[in-house]
Coordinates of C-alpha atoms and ligand atoms in Angstrom, one line a residue:
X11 CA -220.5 106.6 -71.1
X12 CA -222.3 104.3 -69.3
X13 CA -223.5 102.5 -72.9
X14 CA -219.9 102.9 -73.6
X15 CA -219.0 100.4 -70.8
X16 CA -221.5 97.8 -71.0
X17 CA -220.4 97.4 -74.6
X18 CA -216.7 96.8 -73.9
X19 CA -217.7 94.8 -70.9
X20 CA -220.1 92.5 -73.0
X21 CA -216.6 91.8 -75.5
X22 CA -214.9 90.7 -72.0
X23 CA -212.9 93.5 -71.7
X24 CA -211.4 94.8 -68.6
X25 CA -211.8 98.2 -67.8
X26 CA -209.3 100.1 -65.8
X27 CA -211.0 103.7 -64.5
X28 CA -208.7 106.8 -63.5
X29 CA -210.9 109.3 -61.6
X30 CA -209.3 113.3 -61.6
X31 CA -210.3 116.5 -61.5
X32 CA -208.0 117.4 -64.4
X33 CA -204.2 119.8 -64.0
X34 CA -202.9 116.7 -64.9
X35 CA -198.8 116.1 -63.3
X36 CA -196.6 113.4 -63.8
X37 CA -198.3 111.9 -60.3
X38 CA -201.8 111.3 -62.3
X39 CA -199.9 109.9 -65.2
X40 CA -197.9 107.5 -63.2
X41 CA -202.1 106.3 -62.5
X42 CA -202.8 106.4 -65.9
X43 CA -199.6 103.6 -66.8
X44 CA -200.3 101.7 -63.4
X45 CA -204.2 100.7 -64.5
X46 CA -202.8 100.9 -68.4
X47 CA -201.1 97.9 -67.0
X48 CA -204.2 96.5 -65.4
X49 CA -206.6 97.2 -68.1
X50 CA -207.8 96.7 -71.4
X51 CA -209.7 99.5 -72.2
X52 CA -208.7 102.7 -70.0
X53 CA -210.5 105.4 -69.3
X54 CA -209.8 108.3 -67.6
X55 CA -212.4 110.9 -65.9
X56 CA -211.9 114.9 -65.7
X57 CA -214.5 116.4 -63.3
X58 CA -214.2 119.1 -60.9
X59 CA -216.4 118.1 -58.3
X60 CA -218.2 120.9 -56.8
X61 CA -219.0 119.1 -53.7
X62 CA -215.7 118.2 -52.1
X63 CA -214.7 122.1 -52.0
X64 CA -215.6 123.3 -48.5
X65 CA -216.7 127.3 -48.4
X66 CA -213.5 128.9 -48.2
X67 CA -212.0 127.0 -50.5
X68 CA -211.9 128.2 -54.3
X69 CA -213.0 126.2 -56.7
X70 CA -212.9 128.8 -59.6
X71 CA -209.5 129.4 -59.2
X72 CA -208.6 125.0 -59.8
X73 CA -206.6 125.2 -63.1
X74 CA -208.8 124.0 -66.1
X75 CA -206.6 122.9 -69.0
X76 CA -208.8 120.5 -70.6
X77 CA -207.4 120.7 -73.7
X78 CA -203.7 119.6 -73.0
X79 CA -204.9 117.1 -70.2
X80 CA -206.7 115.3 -73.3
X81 CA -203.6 114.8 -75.1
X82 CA -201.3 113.9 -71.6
X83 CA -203.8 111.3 -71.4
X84 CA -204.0 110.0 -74.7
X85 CA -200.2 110.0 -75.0
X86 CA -200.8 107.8 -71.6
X87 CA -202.8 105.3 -73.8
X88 CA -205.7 106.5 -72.5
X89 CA -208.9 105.1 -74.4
X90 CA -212.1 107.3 -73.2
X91 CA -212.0 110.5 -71.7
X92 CA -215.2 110.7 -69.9
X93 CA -215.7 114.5 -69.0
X94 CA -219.3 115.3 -67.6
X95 CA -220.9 118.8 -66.5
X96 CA -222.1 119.6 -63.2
X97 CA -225.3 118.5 -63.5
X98 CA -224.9 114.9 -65.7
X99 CA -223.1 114.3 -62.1
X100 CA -225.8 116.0 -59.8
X101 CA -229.1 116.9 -61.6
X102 CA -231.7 118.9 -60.0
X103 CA -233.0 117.6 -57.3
X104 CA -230.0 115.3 -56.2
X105 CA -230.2 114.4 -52.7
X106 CA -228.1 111.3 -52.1
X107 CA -224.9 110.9 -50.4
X108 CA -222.7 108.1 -49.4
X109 CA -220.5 108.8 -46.3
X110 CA -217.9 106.0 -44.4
X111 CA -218.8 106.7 -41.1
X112 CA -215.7 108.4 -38.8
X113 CA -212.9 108.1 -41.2
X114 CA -213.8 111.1 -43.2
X115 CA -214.0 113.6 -39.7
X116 CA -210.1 112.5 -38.7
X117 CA -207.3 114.3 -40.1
X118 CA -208.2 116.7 -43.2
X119 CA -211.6 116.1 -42.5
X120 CA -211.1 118.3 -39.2
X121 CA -211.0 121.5 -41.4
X122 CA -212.7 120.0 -44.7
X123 CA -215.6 118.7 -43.1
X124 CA -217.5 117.4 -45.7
X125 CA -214.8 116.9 -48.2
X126 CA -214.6 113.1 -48.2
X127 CA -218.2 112.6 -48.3
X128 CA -218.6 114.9 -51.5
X129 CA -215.1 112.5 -52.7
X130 CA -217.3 109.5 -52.1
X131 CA -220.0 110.3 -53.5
X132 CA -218.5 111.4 -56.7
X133 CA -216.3 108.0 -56.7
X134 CA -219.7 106.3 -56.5
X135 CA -221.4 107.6 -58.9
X136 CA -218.3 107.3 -61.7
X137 CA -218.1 103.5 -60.8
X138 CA -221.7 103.2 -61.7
X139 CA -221.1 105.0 -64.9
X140 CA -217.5 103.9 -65.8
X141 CA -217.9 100.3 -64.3
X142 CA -214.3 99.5 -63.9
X143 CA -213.1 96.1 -62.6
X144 CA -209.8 98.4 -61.1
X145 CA -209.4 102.1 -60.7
X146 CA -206.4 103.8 -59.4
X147 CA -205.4 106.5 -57.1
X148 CA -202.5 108.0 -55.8
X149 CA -201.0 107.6 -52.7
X150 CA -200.4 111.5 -51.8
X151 CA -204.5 111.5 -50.8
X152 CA -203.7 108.4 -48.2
X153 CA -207.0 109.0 -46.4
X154 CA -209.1 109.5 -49.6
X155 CA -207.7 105.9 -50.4
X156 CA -208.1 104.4 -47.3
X157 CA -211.9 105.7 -47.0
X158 CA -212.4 104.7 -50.8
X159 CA -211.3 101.1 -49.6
X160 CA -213.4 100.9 -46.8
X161 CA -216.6 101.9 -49.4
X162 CA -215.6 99.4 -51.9
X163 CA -215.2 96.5 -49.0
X164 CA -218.5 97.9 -46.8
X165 CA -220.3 98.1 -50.0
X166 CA -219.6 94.4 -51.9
X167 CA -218.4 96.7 -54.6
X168 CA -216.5 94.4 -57.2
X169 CA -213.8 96.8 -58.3
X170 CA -210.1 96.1 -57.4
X171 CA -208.9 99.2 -56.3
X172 CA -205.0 100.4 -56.4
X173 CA -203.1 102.7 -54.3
X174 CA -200.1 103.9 -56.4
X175 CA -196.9 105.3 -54.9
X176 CA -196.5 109.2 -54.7
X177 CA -194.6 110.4 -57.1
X178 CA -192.0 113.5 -56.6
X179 CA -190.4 116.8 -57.6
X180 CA -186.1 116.1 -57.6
X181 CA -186.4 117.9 -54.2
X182 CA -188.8 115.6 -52.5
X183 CA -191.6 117.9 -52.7
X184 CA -194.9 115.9 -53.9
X185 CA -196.8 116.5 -57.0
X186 CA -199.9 118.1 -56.8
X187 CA -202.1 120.3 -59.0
X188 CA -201.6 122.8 -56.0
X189 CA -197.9 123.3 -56.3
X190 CA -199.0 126.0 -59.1
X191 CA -200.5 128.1 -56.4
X192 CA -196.8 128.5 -54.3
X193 CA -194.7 131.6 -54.4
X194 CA -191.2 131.1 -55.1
X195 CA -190.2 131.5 -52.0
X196 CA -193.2 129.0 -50.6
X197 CA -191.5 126.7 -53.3
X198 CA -188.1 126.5 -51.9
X199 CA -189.5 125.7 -48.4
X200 CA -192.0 123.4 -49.5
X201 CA -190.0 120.2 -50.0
X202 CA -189.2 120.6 -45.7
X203 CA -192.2 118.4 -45.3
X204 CA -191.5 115.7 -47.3
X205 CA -188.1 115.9 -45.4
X206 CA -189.9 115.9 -42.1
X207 CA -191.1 112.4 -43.0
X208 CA -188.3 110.6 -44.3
X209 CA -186.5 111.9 -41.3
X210 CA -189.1 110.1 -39.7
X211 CA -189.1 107.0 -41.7
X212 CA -185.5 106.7 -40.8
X213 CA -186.1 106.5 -37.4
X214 CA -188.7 104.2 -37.8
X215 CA -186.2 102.0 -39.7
X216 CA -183.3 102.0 -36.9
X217 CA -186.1 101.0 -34.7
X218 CA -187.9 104.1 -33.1
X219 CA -191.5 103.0 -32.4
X220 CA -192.7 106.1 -30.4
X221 CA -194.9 108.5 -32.2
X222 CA -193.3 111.2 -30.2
X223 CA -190.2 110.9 -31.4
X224 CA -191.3 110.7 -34.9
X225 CA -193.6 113.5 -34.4
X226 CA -190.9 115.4 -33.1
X227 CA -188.5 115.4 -35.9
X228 CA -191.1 116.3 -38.4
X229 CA -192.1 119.3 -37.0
X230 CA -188.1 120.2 -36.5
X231 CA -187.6 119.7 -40.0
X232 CA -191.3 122.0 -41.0
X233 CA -189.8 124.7 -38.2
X234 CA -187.2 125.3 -41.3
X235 CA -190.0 126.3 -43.4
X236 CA -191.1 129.6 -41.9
X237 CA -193.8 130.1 -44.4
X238 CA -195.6 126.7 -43.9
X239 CA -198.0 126.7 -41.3
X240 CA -198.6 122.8 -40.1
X241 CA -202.1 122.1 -40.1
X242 CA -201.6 118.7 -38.3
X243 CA -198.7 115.8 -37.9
X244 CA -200.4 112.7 -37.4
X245 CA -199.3 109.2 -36.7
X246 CA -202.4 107.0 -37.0
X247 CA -203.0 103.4 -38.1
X248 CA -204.8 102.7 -41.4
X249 CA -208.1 101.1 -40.4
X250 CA -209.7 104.0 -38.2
X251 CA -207.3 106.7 -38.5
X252 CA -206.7 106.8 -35.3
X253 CA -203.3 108.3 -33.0
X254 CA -201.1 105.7 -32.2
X255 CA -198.4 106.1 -29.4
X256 CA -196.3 103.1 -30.7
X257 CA -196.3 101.9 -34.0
X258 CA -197.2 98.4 -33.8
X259 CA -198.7 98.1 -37.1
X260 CA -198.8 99.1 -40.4
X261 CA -199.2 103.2 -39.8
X262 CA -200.0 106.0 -41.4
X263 CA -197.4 109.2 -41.0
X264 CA -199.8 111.9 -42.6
X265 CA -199.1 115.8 -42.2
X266 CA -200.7 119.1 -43.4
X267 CA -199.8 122.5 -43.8
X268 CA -200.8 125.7 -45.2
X269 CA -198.6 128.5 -46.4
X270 CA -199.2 132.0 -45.9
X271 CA -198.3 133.5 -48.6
X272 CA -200.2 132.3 -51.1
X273 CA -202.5 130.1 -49.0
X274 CA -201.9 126.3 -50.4
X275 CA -202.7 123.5 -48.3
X276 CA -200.1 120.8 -48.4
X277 CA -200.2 117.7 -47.5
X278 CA -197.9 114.3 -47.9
X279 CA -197.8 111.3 -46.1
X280 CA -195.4 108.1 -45.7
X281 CA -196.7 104.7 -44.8
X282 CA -194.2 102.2 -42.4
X283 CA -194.4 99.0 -41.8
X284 CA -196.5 98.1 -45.0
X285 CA -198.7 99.7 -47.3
X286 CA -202.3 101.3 -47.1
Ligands
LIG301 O1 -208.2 112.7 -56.0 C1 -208.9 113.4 -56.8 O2 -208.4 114.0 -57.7 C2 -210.4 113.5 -56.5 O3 -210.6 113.5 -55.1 C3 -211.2 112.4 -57.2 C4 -210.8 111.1 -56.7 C5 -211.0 112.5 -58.7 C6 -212.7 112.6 -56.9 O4 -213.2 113.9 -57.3

């Protein structure tokens, strides 16, 4: 790949780089169009990366179709598909990490502890293989793209990168590779948390600055959905992830859940007053 790269780049061509882990939705291939846009060459990575899976979590059970994600993304316009194993990524004896100090212990760090260094670290490493002048990522995973900013700024790294809007199921709910995991009857109750937040966001817009009150009509909203568990419901601004009691500022509205049916952990976010 990497060969691959320096030849395009030597003919002045700008790559655009989409990083995912494959169960491609409509939410990856509004990334795919956004850097299509961007780009001259685009290419697109499927890897499944071992290390941001915490214990519990099972990695085995991620969906794997390789085969029809390769044609979404070529019908996307996508030019390479760059699809390493394991170990191309981490070969024996691999012992490096990169980790933005703080940001990735807030929020779903608190119960994926060393998910967002294991993100990182993966992000890294493609950059240095793809070298892309952009990549983009999706908006759903706020604080992966906030703490994928920060790296890129902290680290002089010359790649613009792009947070693209979430994109949605008719009822609200957000795409995620995930959703398959939902019973029916998680399914139907699902889209209460994306309600939560625009309930929110329309307080925010007829003024309401308190994180309180915001707070407080998300979790009436998730108190409909029985079968969601919420994880957190934070209001935090989008340097340091940190609570905010009034929004001031450009602010992060981020919640989690887990259902208990089947176990899924949701998450979805809105951004007010600007964009992340
Ligand atoms: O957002 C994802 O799908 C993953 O976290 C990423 C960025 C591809 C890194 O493995």
């Amino acid at each position: 790949m990497k060969n691959l790269s320096i030849s395009f780049m030597r003919s002045g061509m700008r790559i655009g780089f989409v990083p995912t882990m494959g169960a491609l939705h409509e939410g990856h291939l509004s990334l795919l169009k956004k850097a299509r846009e961007m780009s001259d060459v685009l290419v697109m990575s499927i890897f499944l990366n071992p290390t941001q899976f915490t214990a519990n979590e099972d990695l085995s059970k991620y969906p794997k179709p390789f085969d029809i994600d390769s044609e979404k993304a070529r019908r996307e316009g996508c030019d390479v598909l760059f699809a390493p194993q394991a170990d191309e990524i981490y070969p024996p004896g691999f012992r490096t990490s990169v980790q933005v100090e703080g940001l990735g212990s807030e929020l779903c760090g608190i119960s994926r502890p060393s998910h967002f260094q294991g993100v990182t670290t993966v992000v890294l490493k493609l950059f240095n293989i793809v070298m892309p002048q952009c990549a983009v990522f999706g908006g759903k995973d706020a604080q992966q793209a906030i703490i994928l900013k920060r790296m890129v700024r902290d680290l002089n790294m010359s790649i613009q990168l792009v947070v693209a809007p979430t994109v949605r199921e008719t009822d609200g709910l957000a795409m995620s590779s995930r959703n398959t995991y939902l019973t029916p009857e998680e399914r139907i109750q699902a889209p209460k948390i994306y309600c939560g937040l625009l309930n929110a966001g329309k307080l925010y817009e007829k003024g309401e600055r308190a994180a309180c009150v915001l707070k407080k009509t998300i979790l009436e909203c998730l108190e409909k959905a029985p079968l969601i568990s919420p994880e957190y419901i934070e209001i935090v601004d989008t340097v340091n992830l940190k609570a905010v009691e009034i929004l001031a500022d450009v602010t992060l509205v981020a919640v989690a859940g887990r259902t208990s049916q089947s176990k899924t952990r949701l998450i979805d976010n809105v951004v007010l007053g600007g964009n992340i």
